[in-house]
mmCIF file of C-alpha atoms in Angstrom:
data_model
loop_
_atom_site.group_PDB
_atom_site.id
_atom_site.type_symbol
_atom_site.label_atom_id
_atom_site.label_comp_id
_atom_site.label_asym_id
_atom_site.label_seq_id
_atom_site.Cartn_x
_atom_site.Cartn_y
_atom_site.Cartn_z
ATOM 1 C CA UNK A 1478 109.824 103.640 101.563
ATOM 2 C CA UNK A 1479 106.109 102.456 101.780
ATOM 3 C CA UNK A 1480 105.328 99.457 99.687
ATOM 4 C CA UNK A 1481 102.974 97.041 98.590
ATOM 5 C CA UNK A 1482 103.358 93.655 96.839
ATOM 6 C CA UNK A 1483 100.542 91.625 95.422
ATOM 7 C CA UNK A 1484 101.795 87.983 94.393
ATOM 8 C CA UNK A 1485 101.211 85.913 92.166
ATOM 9 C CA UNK A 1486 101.063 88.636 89.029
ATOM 10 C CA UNK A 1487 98.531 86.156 87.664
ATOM 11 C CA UNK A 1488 96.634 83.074 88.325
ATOM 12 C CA UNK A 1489 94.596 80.713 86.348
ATOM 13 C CA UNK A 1490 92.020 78.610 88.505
ATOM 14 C CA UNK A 1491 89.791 75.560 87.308
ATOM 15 C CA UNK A 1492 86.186 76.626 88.414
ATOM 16 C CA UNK A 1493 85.738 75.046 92.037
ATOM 17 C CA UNK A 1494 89.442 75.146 92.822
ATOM 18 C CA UNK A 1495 90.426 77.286 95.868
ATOM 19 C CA UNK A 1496 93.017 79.459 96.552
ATOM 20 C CA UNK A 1497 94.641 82.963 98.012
ATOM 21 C CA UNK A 1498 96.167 85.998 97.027
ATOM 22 C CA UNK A 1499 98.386 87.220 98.764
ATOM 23 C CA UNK A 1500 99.296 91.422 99.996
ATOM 24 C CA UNK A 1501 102.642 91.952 101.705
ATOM 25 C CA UNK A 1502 103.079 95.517 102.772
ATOM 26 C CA UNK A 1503 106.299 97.827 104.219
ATOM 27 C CA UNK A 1504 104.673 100.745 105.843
ATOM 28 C CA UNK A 1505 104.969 102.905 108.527
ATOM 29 C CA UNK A 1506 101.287 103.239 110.502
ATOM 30 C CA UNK A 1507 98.803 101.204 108.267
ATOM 31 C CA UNK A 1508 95.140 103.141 109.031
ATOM 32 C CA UNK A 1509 93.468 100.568 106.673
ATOM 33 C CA UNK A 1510 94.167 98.235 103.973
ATOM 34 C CA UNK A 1511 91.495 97.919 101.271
ATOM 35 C CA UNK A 1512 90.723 95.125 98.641
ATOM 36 C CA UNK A 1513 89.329 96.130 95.154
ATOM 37 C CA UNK A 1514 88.060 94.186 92.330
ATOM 38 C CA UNK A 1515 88.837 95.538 88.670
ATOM 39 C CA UNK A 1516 87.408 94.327 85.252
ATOM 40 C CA UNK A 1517 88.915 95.308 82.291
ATOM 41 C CA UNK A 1518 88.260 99.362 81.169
ATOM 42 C CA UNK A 1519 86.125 99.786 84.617
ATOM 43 C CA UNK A 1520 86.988 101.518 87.939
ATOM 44 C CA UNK A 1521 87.909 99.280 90.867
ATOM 45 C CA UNK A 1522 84.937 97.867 92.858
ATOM 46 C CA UNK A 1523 85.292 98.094 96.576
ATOM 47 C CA UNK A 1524 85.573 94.721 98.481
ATOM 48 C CA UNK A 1525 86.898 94.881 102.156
ATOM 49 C CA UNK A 1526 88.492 96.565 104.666
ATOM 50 C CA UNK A 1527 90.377 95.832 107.326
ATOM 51 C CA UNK A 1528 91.867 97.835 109.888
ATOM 52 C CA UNK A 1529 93.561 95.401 112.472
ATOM 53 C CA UNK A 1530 95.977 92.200 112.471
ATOM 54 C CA UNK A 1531 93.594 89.414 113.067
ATOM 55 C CA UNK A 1532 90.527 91.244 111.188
ATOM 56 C CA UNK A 1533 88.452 88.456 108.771
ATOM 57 C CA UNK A 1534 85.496 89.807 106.586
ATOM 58 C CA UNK A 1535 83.799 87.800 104.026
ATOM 59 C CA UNK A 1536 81.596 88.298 101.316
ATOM 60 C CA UNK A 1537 80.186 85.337 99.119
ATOM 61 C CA UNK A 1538 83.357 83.036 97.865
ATOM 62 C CA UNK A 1539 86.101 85.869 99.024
ATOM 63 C CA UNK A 1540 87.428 86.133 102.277
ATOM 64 C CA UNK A 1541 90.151 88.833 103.708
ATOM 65 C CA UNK A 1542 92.783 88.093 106.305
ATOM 66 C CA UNK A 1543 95.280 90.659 107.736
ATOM 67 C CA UNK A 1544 98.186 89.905 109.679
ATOM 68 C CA UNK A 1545 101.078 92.151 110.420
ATOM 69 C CA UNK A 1546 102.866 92.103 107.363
ATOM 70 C CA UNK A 1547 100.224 90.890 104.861
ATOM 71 C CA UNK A 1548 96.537 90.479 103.963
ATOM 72 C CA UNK A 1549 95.148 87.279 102.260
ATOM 73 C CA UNK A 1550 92.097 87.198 100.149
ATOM 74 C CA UNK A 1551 90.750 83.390 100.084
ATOM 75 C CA UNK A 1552 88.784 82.463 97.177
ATOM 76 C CA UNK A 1553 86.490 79.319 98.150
ATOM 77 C CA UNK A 1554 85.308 77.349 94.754
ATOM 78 C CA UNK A 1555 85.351 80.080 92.234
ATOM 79 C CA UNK A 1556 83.124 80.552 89.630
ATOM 80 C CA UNK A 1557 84.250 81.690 85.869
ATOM 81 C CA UNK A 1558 82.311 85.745 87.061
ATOM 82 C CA UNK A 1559 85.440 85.626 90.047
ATOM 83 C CA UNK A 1560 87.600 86.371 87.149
ATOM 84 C CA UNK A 1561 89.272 89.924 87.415
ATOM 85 C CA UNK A 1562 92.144 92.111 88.405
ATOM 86 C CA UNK A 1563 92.407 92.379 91.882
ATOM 87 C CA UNK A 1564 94.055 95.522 93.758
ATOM 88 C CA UNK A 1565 95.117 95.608 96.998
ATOM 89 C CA UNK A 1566 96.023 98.946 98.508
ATOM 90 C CA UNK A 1567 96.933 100.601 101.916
ATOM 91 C CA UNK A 1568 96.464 103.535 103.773
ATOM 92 C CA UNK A 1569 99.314 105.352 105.071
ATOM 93 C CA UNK A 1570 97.888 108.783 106.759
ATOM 94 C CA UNK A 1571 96.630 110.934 103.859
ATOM 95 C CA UNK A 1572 98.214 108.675 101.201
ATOM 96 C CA UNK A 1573 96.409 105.294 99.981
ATOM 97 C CA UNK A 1574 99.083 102.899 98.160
ATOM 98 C CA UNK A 1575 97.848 100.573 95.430
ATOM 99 C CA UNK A 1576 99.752 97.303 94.212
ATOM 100 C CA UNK A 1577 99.944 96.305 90.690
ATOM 101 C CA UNK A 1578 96.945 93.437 91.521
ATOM 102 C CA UNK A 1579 96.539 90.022 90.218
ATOM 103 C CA UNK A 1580 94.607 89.212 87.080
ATOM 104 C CA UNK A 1581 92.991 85.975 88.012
ATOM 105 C CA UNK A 1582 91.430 83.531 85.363
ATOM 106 C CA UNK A 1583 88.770 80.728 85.863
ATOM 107 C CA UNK A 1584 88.368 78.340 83.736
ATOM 108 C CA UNK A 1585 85.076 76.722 83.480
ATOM 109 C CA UNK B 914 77.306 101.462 90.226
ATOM 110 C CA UNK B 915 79.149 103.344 91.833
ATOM 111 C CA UNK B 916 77.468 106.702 91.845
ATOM 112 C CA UNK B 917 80.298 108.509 91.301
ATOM 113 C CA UNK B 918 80.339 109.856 87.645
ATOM 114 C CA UNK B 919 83.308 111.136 85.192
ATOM 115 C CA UNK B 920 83.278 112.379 81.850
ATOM 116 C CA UNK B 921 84.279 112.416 79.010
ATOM 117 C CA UNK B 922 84.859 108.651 78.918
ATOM 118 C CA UNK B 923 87.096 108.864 75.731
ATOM 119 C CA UNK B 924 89.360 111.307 75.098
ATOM 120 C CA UNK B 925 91.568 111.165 71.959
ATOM 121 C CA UNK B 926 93.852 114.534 71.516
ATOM 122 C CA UNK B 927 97.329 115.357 70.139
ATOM 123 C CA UNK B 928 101.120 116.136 71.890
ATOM 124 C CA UNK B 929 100.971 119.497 73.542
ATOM 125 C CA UNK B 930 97.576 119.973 73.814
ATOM 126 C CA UNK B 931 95.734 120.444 77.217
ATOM 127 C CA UNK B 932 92.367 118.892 78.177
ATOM 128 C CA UNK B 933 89.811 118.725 81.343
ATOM 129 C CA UNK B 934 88.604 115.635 83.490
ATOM 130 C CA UNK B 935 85.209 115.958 84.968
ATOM 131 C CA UNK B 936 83.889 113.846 87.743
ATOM 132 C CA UNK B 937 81.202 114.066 90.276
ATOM 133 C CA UNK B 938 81.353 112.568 93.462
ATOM 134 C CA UNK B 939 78.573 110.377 95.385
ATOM 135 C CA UNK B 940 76.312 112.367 96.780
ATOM 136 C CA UNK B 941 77.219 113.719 100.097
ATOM 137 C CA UNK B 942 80.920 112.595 99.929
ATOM 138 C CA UNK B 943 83.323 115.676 100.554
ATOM 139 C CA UNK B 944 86.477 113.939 99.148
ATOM 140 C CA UNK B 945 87.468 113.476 95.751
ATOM 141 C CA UNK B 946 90.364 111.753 94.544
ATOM 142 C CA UNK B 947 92.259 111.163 91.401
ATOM 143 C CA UNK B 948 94.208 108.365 89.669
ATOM 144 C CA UNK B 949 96.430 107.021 86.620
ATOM 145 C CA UNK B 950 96.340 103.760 85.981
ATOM 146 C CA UNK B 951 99.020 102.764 82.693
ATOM 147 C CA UNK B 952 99.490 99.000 81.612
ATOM 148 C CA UNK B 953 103.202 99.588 83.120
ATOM 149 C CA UNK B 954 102.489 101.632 86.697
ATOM 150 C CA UNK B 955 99.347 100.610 87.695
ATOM 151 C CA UNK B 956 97.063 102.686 89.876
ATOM 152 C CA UNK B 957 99.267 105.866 91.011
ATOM 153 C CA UNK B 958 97.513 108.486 93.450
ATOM 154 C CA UNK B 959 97.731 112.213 91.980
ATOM 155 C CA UNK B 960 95.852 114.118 94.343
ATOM 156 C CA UNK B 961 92.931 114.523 96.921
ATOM 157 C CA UNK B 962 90.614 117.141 97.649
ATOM 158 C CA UNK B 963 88.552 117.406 100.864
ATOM 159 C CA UNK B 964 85.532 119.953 100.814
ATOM 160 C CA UNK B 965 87.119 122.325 97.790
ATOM 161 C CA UNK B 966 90.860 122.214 100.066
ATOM 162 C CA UNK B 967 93.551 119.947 98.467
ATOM 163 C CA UNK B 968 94.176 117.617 101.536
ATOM 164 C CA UNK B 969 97.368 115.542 99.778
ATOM 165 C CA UNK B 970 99.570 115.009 96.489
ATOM 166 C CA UNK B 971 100.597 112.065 95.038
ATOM 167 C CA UNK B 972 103.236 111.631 91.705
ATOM 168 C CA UNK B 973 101.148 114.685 90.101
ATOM 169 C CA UNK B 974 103.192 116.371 87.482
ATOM 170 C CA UNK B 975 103.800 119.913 87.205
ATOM 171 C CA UNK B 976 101.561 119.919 83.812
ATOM 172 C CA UNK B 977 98.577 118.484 85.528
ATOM 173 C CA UNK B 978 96.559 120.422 87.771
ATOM 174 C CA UNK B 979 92.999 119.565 89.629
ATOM 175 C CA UNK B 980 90.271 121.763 91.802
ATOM 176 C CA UNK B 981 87.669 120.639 93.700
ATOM 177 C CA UNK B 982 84.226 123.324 92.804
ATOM 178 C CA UNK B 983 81.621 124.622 95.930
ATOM 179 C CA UNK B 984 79.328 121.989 94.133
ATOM 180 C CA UNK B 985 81.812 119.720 94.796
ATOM 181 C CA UNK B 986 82.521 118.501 91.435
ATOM 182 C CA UNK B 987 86.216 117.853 90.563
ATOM 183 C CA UNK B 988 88.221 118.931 87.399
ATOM 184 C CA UNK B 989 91.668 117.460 86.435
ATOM 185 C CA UNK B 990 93.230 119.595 84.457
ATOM 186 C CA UNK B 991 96.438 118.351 82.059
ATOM 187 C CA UNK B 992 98.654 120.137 79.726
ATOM 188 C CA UNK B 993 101.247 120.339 77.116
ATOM 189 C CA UNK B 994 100.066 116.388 76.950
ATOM 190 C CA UNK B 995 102.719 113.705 76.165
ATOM 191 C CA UNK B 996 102.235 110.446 74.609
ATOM 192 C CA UNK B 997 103.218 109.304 77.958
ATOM 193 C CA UNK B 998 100.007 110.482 79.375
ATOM 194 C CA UNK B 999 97.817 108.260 77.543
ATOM 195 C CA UNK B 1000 96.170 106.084 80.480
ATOM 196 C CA UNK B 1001 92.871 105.840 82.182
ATOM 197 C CA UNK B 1002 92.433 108.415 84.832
ATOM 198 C CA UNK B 1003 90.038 107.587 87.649
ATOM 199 C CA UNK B 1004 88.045 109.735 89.945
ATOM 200 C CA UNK B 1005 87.020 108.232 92.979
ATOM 201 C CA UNK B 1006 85.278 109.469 96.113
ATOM 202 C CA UNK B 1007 84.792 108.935 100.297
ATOM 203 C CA UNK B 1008 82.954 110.507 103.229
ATOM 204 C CA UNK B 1009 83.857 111.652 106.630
ATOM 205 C CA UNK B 1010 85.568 108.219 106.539
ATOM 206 C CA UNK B 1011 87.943 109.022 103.764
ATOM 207 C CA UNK B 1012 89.507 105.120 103.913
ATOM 208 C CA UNK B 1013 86.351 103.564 101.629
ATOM 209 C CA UNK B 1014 87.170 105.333 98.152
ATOM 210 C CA UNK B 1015 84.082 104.558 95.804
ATOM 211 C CA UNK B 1016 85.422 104.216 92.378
ATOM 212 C CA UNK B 1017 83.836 105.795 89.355
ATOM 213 C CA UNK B 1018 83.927 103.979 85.303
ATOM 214 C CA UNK B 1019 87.345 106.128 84.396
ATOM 215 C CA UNK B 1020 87.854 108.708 81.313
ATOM 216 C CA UNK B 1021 90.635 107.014 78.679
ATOM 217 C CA UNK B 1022 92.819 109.427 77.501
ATOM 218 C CA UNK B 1023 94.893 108.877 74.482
ATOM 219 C CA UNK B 1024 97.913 111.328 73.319
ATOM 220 C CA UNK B 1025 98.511 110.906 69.860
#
């Protein structure tokens, strides 16, 4: 059965303090995996995607990393506005598979 | 924003009832797509529709139906509503390249 697993379930940063989130998936032909950002009560916000093991892409203080298995998304020196759900998801021919995210906290 | 619109974006209605989801895609995007997102499941995948065709199911259930208009425009159609069914229910859309799904603000539904 297609999976994905986001770990940890939640994480609580000091601002400045780097770290990664990590995206293990189970699937038979990944097309695409995707990484969304979610405040509370609001529809995800599109991030990155990446389509093939070795694939970086970067955008301010996040950074996305797929491998075979997983994808990582670096956060360099957060700021207390990184805080948020986020969703990572993958897409498995018509299907896209979401994981239950991380809520991530930073402190200021 | 996202440019993809849904309303209502509160929705408070009783057991058995049945109500209808609006959203409107990005303009020029043929795909719409559909979500539930509870506290407990997370974001699950109903159903897609591709240029007015449905193009793939997710976990929909039997009560809830959707269609995808000439306009484009998507409705999301549930009945004989359970308290279960309270959740936010998300509309999101894509292009040609149907991976990047844009998402839009969510209508929450709440089954009393």
């Amino acid at each position: 059965e297609d999976q994905v697993t986001q770990s940890p379930e939640a994480l609580r940063l000091q601002e400045g303090e780097s770290s990664s989130l990590n995206c293990s998936y189970t699937v038979s032909g990944l097309r695409g995996l995707f990484w969304y950002r979610q405040d509370p009560g609001k529809g995800p916000e599109f991030l990155f995607t990446l389509y093939s093991a070795g694939e970086e892409k970067e955008k301010e203080r996040l950074k996305a990393t797929l491998t075979k298995k997983e994808s990582f998304l670096h956060i360099t020196a957060p700021k207390p506005e990184d805080s948020a759900t986020y969703l990572c998801a993958v897409q498995v021919k018509d299907k896209i598979i979401f994981g239950k995210g991380t809520r991530l906290h930073i402190l200021p | 924003d996202s440019g993809v619109t849904q309303t209502p974006k509160h929705l408070i209605t009783a057991t058995g009832q049945r109500v209808t989801l609006r959203c409107s895609p990005r303009s020029g995007d043929l795909s719409v797509y559909w979500y539930q997102q509870s506290l407990d499941q997370g974001l699950q995948f109903l159903i897609q529709y591709y240029n007015g065709e449905e193009r793939a199911k997710g976990n929909i259930l039997e009560r809830f139906s959707a269609q995808q208009f000439p306009d484009l425009h998507s409705e999301l159609n549930l009945s004989s509503l359970e308290l279960g069914d309270s959740a936010l229910y998300f509309c999101a859309s894509s292009g040609w390249v149907q991976e990047t799904q844009y998402f839009g603000p969510g209508t929450r539904l709440l089954v009393l």
